[in-house]
Amino acid sequence: MIEQQTIIAQSFEEEKAKGRLLLLLDDIEAATKQLSSLENESESLSTKLKDLEFHLDELNLEKDLLSTPPKPLSQAENEDAEGKFFPFLNSLENRHTAALGNIEGQKQLASELGHQLSRLGQQNKKLKAEFELVESQLKAEELSLRESNDTLEDLEIQLDEKVKENEYLLKRCEDLKEELDERNDTIQNSIIAQADQLREIYREKQQQLSDIRRRSAELRGDLARLEKQQQEDLQNTKQSVKRGSQVGAWRNERAILKNKLKTLKTQYLNEQKNIESSSKRDKELQYKFAKLLGEDHNNGECELARKCIIANIEDTNAVKEAPVANKDLEYERDYTIQLEGELSRIKKSIAVFTECRENQLKALNEELDGCTQKGYIKLLREEFADIQAQLNKLH
């Protein structure tokens, strides 16, 4: 805005200077014409003055001729001349009077012409002085105009540079706007895709958690059935223990089985703690969802969750196609790895339970035929009571 006002003021000053220059040029042209007219008039008067001086010289010569005495005449000529003398004398006197009048007129005219020539000379000098003043003003105005033109050219160059710079900045802004629009579209699509991916991962984790819970329930059922089967096997062993005879070997086998039961008990307790930890994590995750997104969070699939994810990604100014750092996703991954480890341990526990049951049944069947002594039956009852107490603690 300031540059435009400066340019307008400079253009106004230039127009004003041009107007003054045109007026000076008109004055100079008029003075030149007047000076030329005066010079022509002076030349004409000089010519007239020369003509009058030449005529005056002729009159003076004629006066001198008239003033010289005439030559003596002969008698005949004298008589003839006497008749012509007076008319000729009158004519000469008239001519002399006319010549004197003419001379006086010519002198007066010469005086007037000299006075007029002097006056015109003074006017000429005055006009020359004015012309020199106007010429100096013209030179000053031309110099000022030249400087103004130079300044105008510099301003035009600066204006062109500013225009080019503004055009470059405008083009750069348009390019940046297009790039920003493209990045916004890409980030928007990426956010939607990542949100869908996170929802899909959450569904998968929920499904895996449901499968793990179902599998845990199945394992609890298998454990209960295994305990029931062991009790039944123990009852059968009690009924047929009377036929047993190898007390020492039976004690060793029972000690081994007891240690295995302790190991199984420890594994069972660990699995139960893992299940409780998983349930606790589930509750914490639901609490976080409810705290962040409200009660109707729909497991992170509501509109507020989508807006939170978009705002989080926009605030971080992520680079195009950069991986999104998500603590919840890392937490879910760690939780999935932990659940997979727990599932693997549960499967191993089932295999150990199955192997233990088979080994126990095998050992009981081998010892069934020889276990008939009363001391051995008493020992079996003590072992049974111990096992029953351990099973009650497990429940």
mmCIF file with all atom_site columns, C-alpha atoms in Angstrom, residues 167 183 236 388:
data_model
loop_
_atom_site.group_PDB
_atom_site.id
_atom_site.type_symbol
_atom_site.label_atom_id
_atom_site.label_alt_id
_atom_site.label_comp_id
_atom_site.label_asym_id
_atom_site.label_entity_id
_atom_site.label_seq_id
_atom_site.pdbx_PDB_ins_code
_atom_site.Cartn_x
_atom_site.Cartn_y
_atom_site.Cartn_z
_atom_site.occupancy
_atom_site.B_iso_or_equiv
_atom_site.pdbx_formal_charge
_atom_site.auth_seq_id
_atom_site.auth_comp_id
_atom_site.auth_asym_id
_atom_site.auth_atom_id
_atom_site.pdbx_PDB_model_num
ATOM 1 C CA . GLU A 1 167 ? 4.235   -14.010 -8.442 1.00 0.00 ? 167 GLU A CA 1
ATOM 2 C CA . ARG A 1 183 ? -1.217  -34.591 2.422  1.00 0.00 ? 183 ARG A CA 1
ATOM 3 C CA . ASN A 1 236 ? -10.899 -98.349 42.683 1.00 0.00 ? 236 ASN A CA 1
ATOM 4 C CA . GLN A 1 388 ? -8.088  -84.727 49.069 1.00 0.00 ? 388 GLN A CA 1
#
